[in-house]
Amino acid sequence: MSKGQRIVLASRPTGEPTAANFRLEDYEVPAPGEGQVLLRTIWLSLDPYMRGRMSDGPSYAQPVPVGGVMEGGTVCEVLDSKSPGFAKGDIVLAHSGWATHAVADAKPLRKIDPSLGPISTAVGVLGMPGMTAYTGLLDIGQPKAGETVVVAAASGAVGSAVGQIAKIKGARAVGIAGGKVKCDYVKTELGFDDCLDHRDPDLAAKLKAACPNGIDVYFENVGGEVFEAVFPLFNAFARMPVCGLIAQYNAFEAPPTPKWATALMRHVLTKRLTIRGFIVSDFAGRRQEFLRDMSEWVRDGKVKYKEFVTEGVESAPEAFIGLLKGANFGKQLVRVGPDKA
């Protein structure tokens, strides 16, 4: 038996999550059974979708039960294996949640190839966020050379990759981010053509000036006032992949119908817009192509990434609460343990 620590859902939040919605527990980790492995978490990924798992409403996935371990993608070391496909010391991609250790079925685990990049990238630019950017932009957005692509949350794990891929494909990339520091990073480090502060009261006018030829692709992961500024600028046949609506995740009652809803539907009709929501698992069959392309772009410096790291599983609740408020700068990770035991 191994000693471990985990973060469980203590209660369901109403509105914004607070520290009271989480509880740190000590626990005994049992030995793995046949077909299982014992994992030690090295990296934990924190992502906006986890807010939905804290609620009990209808969604595309089951919620975390009260008292259950908060879920999340992880990079782990195998400490003990009862599966012929894995050996002690293997580094694997798992979904073992906010915990220092876990016993997991071996079948869904994937070995991580360290030659592709640092192992933390398996839950970042070479993992779910990167694949969300890759498939959402290329399969739904389908940017063409010379078109204008606008990206919300452009300094984050998904948005930063979207804009850089758009540039690789010959499009013009305009980001929207929170504050001057993030916007400067998006322009100078990531190579976007422009980046605007979503807090700017003149966002709509400045976005129009930054997109003189209109908007052909808008990658949506925010919603709210950012979307209000974007949709009047859509060109005919514009495409909008929707992978998240972080501005609305903490709402606990339905908002009134916005005054612009009728205008939006008129745009959908007259401009023949394509608006498609997606979950990254919809494109599971594209995983090998994604890893091939994205690892090459990262290796060649065409796609850069930034990690925002907190230390210890106990830091996860505060880091997650901050993530929902835009406090992170880059991919939000928790370093739960050292690379090797």
Coordinates of C-alpha atoms in Angstrom, one line a residue:
M1 CA 0.0 0.0 0.0
S2 CA 1.3 3.5 -0.9
K3 CA 0.4 6.7 0.8
G4 CA -1.1 9.4 -1.4
Q5 CA -2.9 12.7 -1.4
R6 CA -5.8 13.8 -3.6
I7 CA -8.2 16.7 -4.2
V8 CA -11.9 15.7 -4.1
L9 CA -15.0 17.7 -4.9
A10 CA -16.3 18.7 -1.5
S11 CA -19.4 20.5 -2.8
R12 CA -20.9 21.8 -6.1
P13 CA -20.2 25.5 -6.7
T14 CA -22.9 28.1 -7.3
G15 CA -21.3 30.5 -9.7
E16 CA -17.5 30.8 -9.3
P17 CA -15.8 27.9 -7.6
T18 CA -14.2 28.7 -4.2
A19 CA -11.6 26.8 -2.1
A20 CA -14.5 25.5 0.0
N21 CA -15.6 23.4 -3.0
F22 CA -12.4 21.3 -2.8
R23 CA -10.9 19.1 -0.1
L24 CA -7.4 17.7 0.3
E25 CA -7.4 14.1 1.5
D26 CA -4.7 11.6 2.5
Y27 CA -5.4 8.0 1.3
E28 CA -4.0 4.6 1.0
V29 CA -3.3 3.6 -2.6
P30 CA -3.9 -0.2 -3.2
A31 CA -1.6 -2.4 -5.2
P32 CA -2.7 -2.9 -8.9
G33 CA -4.7 -5.9 -9.9
E34 CA -4.4 -7.9 -13.0
G35 CA -4.3 -5.7 -16.1
Q36 CA -3.7 -2.6 -13.9
V37 CA -0.7 -0.3 -13.1
L38 CA 0.2 1.8 -10.1
L39 CA 0.9 5.4 -11.2
R40 CA 2.8 8.3 -9.7
T41 CA 1.7 11.7 -11.0
I42 CA 4.4 14.0 -12.4
W43 CA 2.3 16.6 -14.2
L44 CA -1.4 17.4 -13.8
S45 CA -3.2 19.5 -16.5
L46 CA -5.8 22.0 -15.4
D47 CA -8.3 23.0 -18.1
P48 CA -11.5 25.1 -18.3
Y49 CA -13.7 22.1 -19.1
M50 CA -13.2 20.9 -15.5
R51 CA -15.7 23.6 -14.4
G52 CA -18.4 21.7 -16.2
R53 CA -17.5 18.5 -14.4
M54 CA -18.1 20.2 -11.1
S55 CA -21.8 20.8 -12.0
D56 CA -24.6 18.3 -12.1
G57 CA -26.3 19.6 -15.2
P58 CA -26.6 17.8 -18.6
S59 CA -23.4 17.7 -20.6
Y60 CA -21.4 15.5 -22.9
A61 CA -19.7 13.8 -20.0
Q62 CA -20.6 12.6 -16.5
P63 CA -20.0 15.0 -13.6
V64 CA -17.5 14.3 -10.9
P65 CA -19.5 13.0 -7.9
V66 CA -19.4 14.9 -4.7
G67 CA -16.6 13.2 -2.7
G68 CA -15.0 12.0 -5.9
V69 CA -11.5 12.8 -7.1
M70 CA -11.4 15.8 -9.5
E71 CA -10.7 14.6 -12.9
G72 CA -7.9 15.6 -15.2
G73 CA -5.2 14.6 -17.7
T74 CA -1.9 13.5 -16.2
V75 CA 1.6 12.5 -17.1
C76 CA 2.7 9.7 -14.8
E77 CA 5.4 7.2 -14.0
V78 CA 4.6 3.5 -13.7
L79 CA 5.6 2.3 -10.2
D80 CA 4.2 -1.2 -10.5
S81 CA 2.6 -3.1 -13.4
K82 CA 0.4 -6.1 -13.7
S83 CA 0.0 -5.6 -17.4
P84 CA 2.4 -7.0 -20.0
G85 CA 2.3 -3.8 -22.0
F86 CA 3.9 -1.6 -19.3
A87 CA 6.9 -1.8 -17.1
K88 CA 8.1 0.0 -14.0
G89 CA 9.6 3.4 -15.0
D90 CA 7.5 3.8 -18.1
I91 CA 6.2 7.4 -18.5
V92 CA 2.5 7.4 -19.6
L93 CA -0.3 9.7 -20.5
A94 CA -3.3 9.0 -18.2
H95 CA -6.5 10.5 -16.9
S96 CA -5.9 9.8 -13.2
G97 CA -7.1 13.2 -11.9
W98 CA -6.0 15.5 -9.1
A99 CA -4.0 12.9 -7.1
T100 CA -0.4 12.0 -6.3
H101 CA -1.0 8.3 -7.1
A102 CA -3.6 6.1 -8.7
V103 CA -4.3 2.6 -9.8
A104 CA -5.5 2.6 -13.3
D105 CA -6.5 0.0 -16.0
A106 CA -3.6 -0.3 -18.4
K107 CA -5.7 -0.5 -21.6
P108 CA -6.4 3.3 -22.1
L109 CA -2.9 4.4 -21.1
R110 CA -0.4 5.7 -23.8
K111 CA 3.3 5.6 -23.5
I112 CA 4.9 9.1 -24.0
D113 CA 7.7 9.4 -26.5
P114 CA 10.2 11.8 -24.9
S115 CA 11.9 12.4 -28.2
L116 CA 8.9 14.5 -29.3
G117 CA 9.4 17.1 -26.5
P118 CA 9.5 17.6 -22.7
I119 CA 7.0 15.1 -21.1
S120 CA 4.9 18.0 -19.8
T121 CA 3.9 18.8 -23.4
A122 CA 2.0 15.6 -23.5
V123 CA -0.8 17.5 -21.7
G124 CA -0.1 20.7 -23.4
V125 CA 1.0 21.6 -26.9
L126 CA 1.5 18.0 -27.9
G127 CA -1.6 16.9 -26.0
M128 CA -5.3 17.7 -25.7
P129 CA -5.0 21.5 -25.9
G130 CA -2.7 21.3 -29.0
M131 CA -4.9 18.8 -30.7
T132 CA -8.0 20.9 -29.9
A133 CA -6.3 23.8 -31.7
Y134 CA -5.1 21.6 -34.6
T135 CA -8.3 19.8 -35.4
G136 CA -10.7 22.7 -34.6
L137 CA -8.8 25.1 -36.9
L138 CA -7.8 22.8 -39.7
D139 CA -10.9 20.5 -39.9
I140 CA -13.6 23.1 -39.1
G141 CA -12.0 26.5 -39.6
Q142 CA -10.1 25.5 -42.8
P143 CA -8.1 28.7 -43.1
K144 CA -6.8 29.6 -46.5
A145 CA -3.8 31.7 -47.4
G146 CA -4.6 35.4 -47.2
E147 CA -7.7 35.0 -45.0
T148 CA -8.0 36.6 -41.5
V149 CA -8.2 34.3 -38.5
V150 CA -9.3 35.8 -35.1
V151 CA -8.5 33.8 -32.0
A152 CA -9.9 34.4 -28.5
A153 CA -7.8 33.7 -25.4
A154 CA -4.8 34.0 -27.7
S155 CA -2.1 33.6 -25.0
G156 CA -3.6 30.4 -23.6
A157 CA -2.8 26.8 -24.4
V158 CA -5.3 26.4 -27.2
G159 CA -5.5 29.9 -28.6
S160 CA -1.7 30.4 -28.9
A161 CA -1.4 27.3 -31.0
V162 CA -4.4 28.2 -33.2
G163 CA -2.9 31.5 -34.2
Q164 CA 0.5 30.0 -34.9
I165 CA -1.0 27.3 -37.0
A166 CA -3.0 29.9 -38.9
K167 CA 0.3 31.7 -39.7
I168 CA 1.9 28.4 -40.9
K169 CA -1.1 28.0 -43.3
G170 CA -0.5 31.5 -44.7
A171 CA -3.4 33.3 -43.0
R172 CA -3.4 36.5 -41.0
A173 CA -3.7 36.0 -37.3
V174 CA -5.3 38.5 -34.9
G175 CA -5.5 37.5 -31.2
I176 CA -7.6 38.7 -28.3
A177 CA -6.1 38.4 -24.8
G178 CA -6.2 39.9 -21.4
G179 CA -3.9 42.8 -20.8
K180 CA -0.9 44.5 -22.4
V181 CA 1.7 41.9 -21.3
K182 CA -0.2 39.0 -22.8
C183 CA -0.9 40.9 -26.0
D184 CA 2.7 41.9 -26.4
Y185 CA 3.8 38.3 -26.0
V186 CA 1.2 37.1 -28.6
K187 CA 2.6 39.6 -31.1
T188 CA 6.3 39.6 -30.4
E189 CA 6.9 36.0 -29.3
L190 CA 4.2 34.1 -31.1
G191 CA 4.2 36.1 -34.3
F192 CA 0.5 37.1 -34.5
D193 CA -0.1 40.1 -36.8
D194 CA -2.0 41.9 -34.0
C195 CA -3.5 41.3 -30.6
L196 CA -6.1 43.3 -28.8
D197 CA -7.0 43.5 -25.1
H198 CA -10.5 42.1 -24.4
R199 CA -10.8 44.6 -21.5
D200 CA -10.5 47.6 -23.8
P201 CA -13.8 49.5 -23.9
D202 CA -13.1 50.2 -27.6
L203 CA -12.5 46.5 -28.4
A204 CA -15.2 46.5 -31.2
A205 CA -13.8 49.5 -33.0
K206 CA -10.2 48.4 -32.6
L207 CA -11.0 44.9 -33.9
K208 CA -12.7 46.3 -36.9
A209 CA -9.5 48.4 -37.6
A210 CA -7.3 45.3 -37.1
C211 CA -9.4 43.3 -39.6
P212 CA -9.9 45.7 -42.5
N213 CA -10.9 42.8 -44.8
G214 CA -13.3 41.3 -42.3
I215 CA -13.0 37.9 -40.5
D216 CA -13.0 34.6 -42.2
V217 CA -12.4 32.3 -39.3
Y218 CA -13.1 33.0 -35.6
F219 CA -11.8 30.3 -33.1
E220 CA -14.2 30.6 -30.2
N221 CA -13.3 29.5 -26.7
V222 CA -14.5 32.5 -24.7
G223 CA -18.0 33.8 -25.7
G224 CA -19.5 36.8 -24.0
E225 CA -18.5 40.3 -25.0
V226 CA -15.6 39.1 -27.2
F227 CA -18.1 37.3 -29.5
E228 CA -20.3 40.4 -29.6
A229 CA -17.3 42.3 -31.1
V230 CA -16.5 39.6 -33.6
F231 CA -19.7 38.5 -35.3
P232 CA -20.6 41.7 -37.1
L233 CA -17.2 41.5 -39.0
F234 CA -17.8 38.0 -40.4
N235 CA -17.3 37.7 -44.1
A236 CA -19.6 35.6 -46.3
F237 CA -18.9 31.8 -45.7
A238 CA -16.9 32.5 -42.5
R239 CA -16.3 29.6 -40.2
M240 CA -16.5 29.5 -36.4
P241 CA -15.2 26.4 -34.5
V242 CA -16.5 26.5 -30.9
C243 CA -14.4 24.6 -28.4
G244 CA -15.3 26.5 -25.2
L245 CA -17.3 29.3 -23.6
I246 CA -15.2 30.1 -20.5
A247 CA -16.9 33.5 -20.0
Q248 CA -20.1 31.6 -19.3
Y249 CA -18.9 28.6 -17.2
N250 CA -19.6 30.2 -13.8
A251 CA -23.2 31.4 -14.7
F252 CA -25.7 29.7 -12.5
E253 CA -28.9 31.0 -14.2
A254 CA -29.8 31.5 -17.8
P255 CA -28.9 35.0 -19.0
P256 CA -31.6 37.1 -20.8
T257 CA -31.7 36.8 -24.5
P258 CA -29.1 39.2 -25.8
K259 CA -30.3 42.1 -27.9
W260 CA -28.0 41.1 -30.8
A261 CA -29.4 37.5 -31.1
T262 CA -31.7 38.4 -34.0
A263 CA -28.8 40.2 -35.8
L264 CA -26.6 37.2 -35.3
M265 CA -29.1 34.8 -36.9
R266 CA -29.6 37.2 -39.8
H267 CA -25.8 37.1 -40.3
V268 CA -25.9 33.3 -40.2
L269 CA -28.4 33.2 -42.9
T270 CA -27.3 36.0 -45.2
K271 CA -23.6 35.4 -44.9
R272 CA -24.0 31.6 -44.9
L273 CA -21.9 31.2 -41.8
T274 CA -20.7 27.8 -40.5
I275 CA -20.8 27.6 -36.7
R276 CA -19.8 24.2 -35.3
G277 CA -19.2 23.1 -31.7
F278 CA -16.8 20.3 -31.2
I279 CA -15.1 18.1 -28.6
V280 CA -11.5 17.1 -29.3
S281 CA -12.4 13.4 -29.0
D282 CA -14.5 13.9 -32.2
F283 CA -11.2 13.8 -34.0
A284 CA -9.5 10.9 -32.2
G285 CA -8.6 9.4 -35.6
R286 CA -6.4 12.4 -36.3
R287 CA -4.1 11.8 -33.4
Q288 CA -1.1 10.5 -35.3
E289 CA -1.2 13.2 -37.9
F290 CA -1.5 15.8 -35.2
L291 CA 1.6 14.4 -33.3
R292 CA 3.6 14.2 -36.6
D293 CA 2.8 17.8 -37.6
M294 CA 2.8 19.5 -34.2
S295 CA 6.0 17.9 -33.0
E296 CA 7.7 19.0 -36.2
W297 CA 6.4 22.6 -35.9
V298 CA 7.5 22.7 -32.2
R299 CA 11.0 21.3 -33.1
D300 CA 11.4 23.8 -35.9
G301 CA 10.3 26.7 -33.7
K302 CA 7.2 27.4 -35.8
V303 CA 5.0 26.8 -32.8
K304 CA 6.1 28.1 -29.5
Y305 CA 4.4 27.4 -26.1
K306 CA 4.5 28.8 -22.6
E307 CA 3.8 26.8 -19.4
F308 CA 2.4 28.3 -16.2
V309 CA 3.3 26.0 -13.3
T310 CA 2.3 25.7 -9.7
E311 CA 3.9 23.2 -7.3
G312 CA 2.2 20.3 -5.5
V313 CA -1.3 18.7 -5.8
E314 CA -2.5 21.0 -2.9
S315 CA -2.0 24.0 -5.2
A316 CA -4.5 22.7 -7.8
P317 CA -7.7 24.3 -6.4
E318 CA -6.3 27.9 -6.2
A319 CA -4.6 27.5 -9.6
F320 CA -7.9 26.2 -11.2
I321 CA -9.9 29.1 -9.7
G322 CA -7.3 31.5 -11.2
L323 CA -7.4 29.8 -14.6
L324 CA -11.1 30.5 -14.8
K325 CA -10.3 34.2 -14.2
G326 CA -7.5 34.4 -16.7
A327 CA -4.7 34.5 -14.0
N328 CA -2.6 32.0 -15.9
F329 CA -0.2 33.0 -18.6
G330 CA 0.1 30.0 -20.9
K331 CA -0.7 26.3 -20.3
Q332 CA -1.7 25.8 -16.7
L333 CA 0.1 22.8 -15.1
V334 CA 0.7 21.5 -11.6
R335 CA 4.0 19.8 -11.0
V336 CA 2.8 17.0 -8.6
G337 CA 6.1 15.2 -8.4
P338 CA 9.6 14.9 -9.8
D339 CA 10.3 13.4 -13.2
K340 CA 11.7 10.3 -11.6
A341 CA 10.9 8.7 -8.2

